[in-house]
JSON list of C-alpha atoms in Angstrom, two decimals:
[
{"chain": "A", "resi": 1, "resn": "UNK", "atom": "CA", "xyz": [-14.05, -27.86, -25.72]},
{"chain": "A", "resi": 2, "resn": "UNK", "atom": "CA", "xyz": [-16.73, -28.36, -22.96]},
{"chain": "A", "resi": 3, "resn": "UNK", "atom": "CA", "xyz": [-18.35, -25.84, -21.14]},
{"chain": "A", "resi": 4, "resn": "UNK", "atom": "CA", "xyz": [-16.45, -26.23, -17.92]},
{"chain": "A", "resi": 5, "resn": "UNK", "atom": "CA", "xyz": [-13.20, -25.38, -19.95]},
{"chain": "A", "resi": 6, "resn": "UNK", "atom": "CA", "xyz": [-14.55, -21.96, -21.29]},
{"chain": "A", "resi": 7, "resn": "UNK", "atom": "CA", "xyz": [-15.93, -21.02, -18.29]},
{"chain": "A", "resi": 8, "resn": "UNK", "atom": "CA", "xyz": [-12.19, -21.75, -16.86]},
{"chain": "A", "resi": 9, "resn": "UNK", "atom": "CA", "xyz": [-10.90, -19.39, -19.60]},
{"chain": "A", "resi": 10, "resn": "UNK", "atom": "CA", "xyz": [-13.05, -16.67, -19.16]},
{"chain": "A", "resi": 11, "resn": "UNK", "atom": "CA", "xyz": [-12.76, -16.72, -15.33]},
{"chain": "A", "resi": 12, "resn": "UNK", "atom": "CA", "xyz": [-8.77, -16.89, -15.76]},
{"chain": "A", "resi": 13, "resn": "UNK", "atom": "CA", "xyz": [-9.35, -13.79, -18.25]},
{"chain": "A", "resi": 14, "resn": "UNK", "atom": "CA", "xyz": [-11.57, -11.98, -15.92]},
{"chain": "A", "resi": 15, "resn": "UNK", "atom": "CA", "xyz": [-8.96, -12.26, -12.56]},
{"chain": "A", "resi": 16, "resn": "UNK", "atom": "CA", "xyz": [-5.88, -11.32, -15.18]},
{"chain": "A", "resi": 17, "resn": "UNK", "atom": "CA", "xyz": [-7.83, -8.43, -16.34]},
{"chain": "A", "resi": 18, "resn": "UNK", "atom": "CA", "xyz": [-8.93, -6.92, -12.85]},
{"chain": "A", "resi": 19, "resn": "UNK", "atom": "CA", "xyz": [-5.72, -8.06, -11.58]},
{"chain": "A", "resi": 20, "resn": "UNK", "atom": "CA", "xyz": [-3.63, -5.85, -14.28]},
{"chain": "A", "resi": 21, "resn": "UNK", "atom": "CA", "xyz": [-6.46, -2.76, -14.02]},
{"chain": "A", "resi": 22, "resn": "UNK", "atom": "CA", "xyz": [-5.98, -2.57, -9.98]},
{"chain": "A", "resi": 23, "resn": "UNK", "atom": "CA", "xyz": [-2.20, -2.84, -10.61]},
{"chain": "A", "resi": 24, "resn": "UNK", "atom": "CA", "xyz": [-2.39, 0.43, -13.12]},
{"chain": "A", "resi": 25, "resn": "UNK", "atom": "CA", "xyz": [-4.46, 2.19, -10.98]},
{"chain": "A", "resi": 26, "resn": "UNK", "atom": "CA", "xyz": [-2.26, 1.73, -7.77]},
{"chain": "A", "resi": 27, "resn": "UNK", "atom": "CA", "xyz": [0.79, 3.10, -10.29]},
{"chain": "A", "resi": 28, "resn": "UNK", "atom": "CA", "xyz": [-1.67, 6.02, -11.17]},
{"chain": "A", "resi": 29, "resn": "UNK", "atom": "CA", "xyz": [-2.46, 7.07, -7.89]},
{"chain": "A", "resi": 30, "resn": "UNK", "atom": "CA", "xyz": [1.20, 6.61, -6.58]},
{"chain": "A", "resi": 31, "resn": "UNK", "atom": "CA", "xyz": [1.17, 3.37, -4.06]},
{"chain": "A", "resi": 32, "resn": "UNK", "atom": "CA", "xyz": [4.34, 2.50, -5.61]},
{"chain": "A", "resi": 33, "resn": "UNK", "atom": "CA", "xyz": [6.67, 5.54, -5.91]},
{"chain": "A", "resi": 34, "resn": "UNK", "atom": "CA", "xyz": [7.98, 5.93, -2.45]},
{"chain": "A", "resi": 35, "resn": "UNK", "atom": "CA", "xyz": [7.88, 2.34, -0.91]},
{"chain": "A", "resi": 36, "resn": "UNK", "atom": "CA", "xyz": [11.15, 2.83, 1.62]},
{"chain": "A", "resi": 37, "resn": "UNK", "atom": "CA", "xyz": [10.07, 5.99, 2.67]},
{"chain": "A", "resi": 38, "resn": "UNK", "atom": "CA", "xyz": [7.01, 5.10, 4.77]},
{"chain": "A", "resi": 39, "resn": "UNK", "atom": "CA", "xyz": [9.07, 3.32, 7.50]},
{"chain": "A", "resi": 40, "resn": "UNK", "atom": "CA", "xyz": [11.43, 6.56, 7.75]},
{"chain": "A", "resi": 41, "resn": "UNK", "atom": "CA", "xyz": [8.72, 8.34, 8.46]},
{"chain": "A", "resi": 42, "resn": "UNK", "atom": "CA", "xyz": [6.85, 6.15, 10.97]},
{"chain": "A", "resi": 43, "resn": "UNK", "atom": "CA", "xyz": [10.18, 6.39, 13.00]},
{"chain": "A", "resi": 44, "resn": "UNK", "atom": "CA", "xyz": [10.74, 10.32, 12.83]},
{"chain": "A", "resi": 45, "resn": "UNK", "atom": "CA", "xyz": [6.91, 10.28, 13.93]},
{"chain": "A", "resi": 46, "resn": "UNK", "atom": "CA", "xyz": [7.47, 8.26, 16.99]},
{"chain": "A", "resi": 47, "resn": "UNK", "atom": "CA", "xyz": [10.63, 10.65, 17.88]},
{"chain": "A", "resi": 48, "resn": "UNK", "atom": "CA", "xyz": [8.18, 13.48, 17.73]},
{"chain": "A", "resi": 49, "resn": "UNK", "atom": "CA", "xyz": [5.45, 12.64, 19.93]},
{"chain": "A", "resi": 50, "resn": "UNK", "atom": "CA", "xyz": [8.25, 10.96, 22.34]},
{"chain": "A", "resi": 51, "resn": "UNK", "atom": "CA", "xyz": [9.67, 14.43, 22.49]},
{"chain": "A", "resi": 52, "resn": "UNK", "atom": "CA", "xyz": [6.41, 15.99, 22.90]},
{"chain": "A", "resi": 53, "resn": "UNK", "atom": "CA", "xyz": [5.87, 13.89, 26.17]},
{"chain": "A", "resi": 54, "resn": "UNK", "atom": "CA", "xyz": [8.86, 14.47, 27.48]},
{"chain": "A", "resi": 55, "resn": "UNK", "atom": "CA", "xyz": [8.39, 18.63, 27.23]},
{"chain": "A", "resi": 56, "resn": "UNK", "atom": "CA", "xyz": [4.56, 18.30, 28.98]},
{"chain": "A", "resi": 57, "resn": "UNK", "atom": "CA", "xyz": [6.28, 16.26, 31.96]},
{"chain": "A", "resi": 58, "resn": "UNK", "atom": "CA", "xyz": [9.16, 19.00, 32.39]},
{"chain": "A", "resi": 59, "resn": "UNK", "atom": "CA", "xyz": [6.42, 21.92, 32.42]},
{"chain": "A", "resi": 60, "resn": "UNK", "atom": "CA", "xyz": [4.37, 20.10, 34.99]}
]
């Protein structure tokens, strides 16, 4: 094999590699555990501070 083929390989081997590490640390650090949740919360979020605006304007 040529150089330009083992330089392929070990390129290929090298974006696998980092690829696989980043994907166990994300499963370490929990990215994956709760994926559904984060939209739930965004909307109970926006109910709050909706609900917050709405008391100020009453007090005024």
């Amino acid at each position: 094999m040529n150089i330009g083929a083992w330089t392929l390989i070990i390129v290929l081997i090298s974006f696998s590699g980092s690829a696989i590490l980043i994907y166990l640390l994300g499963k370490k650090l929990g990215q994956f555990d709760d994926v559904e949740g984060i939209k739930y919360r965004m909307l109970e979020d926006d109910d709050e501070i909706v609900k917050d605006d709405d008391s100020d304007k009453k007090e005024s």
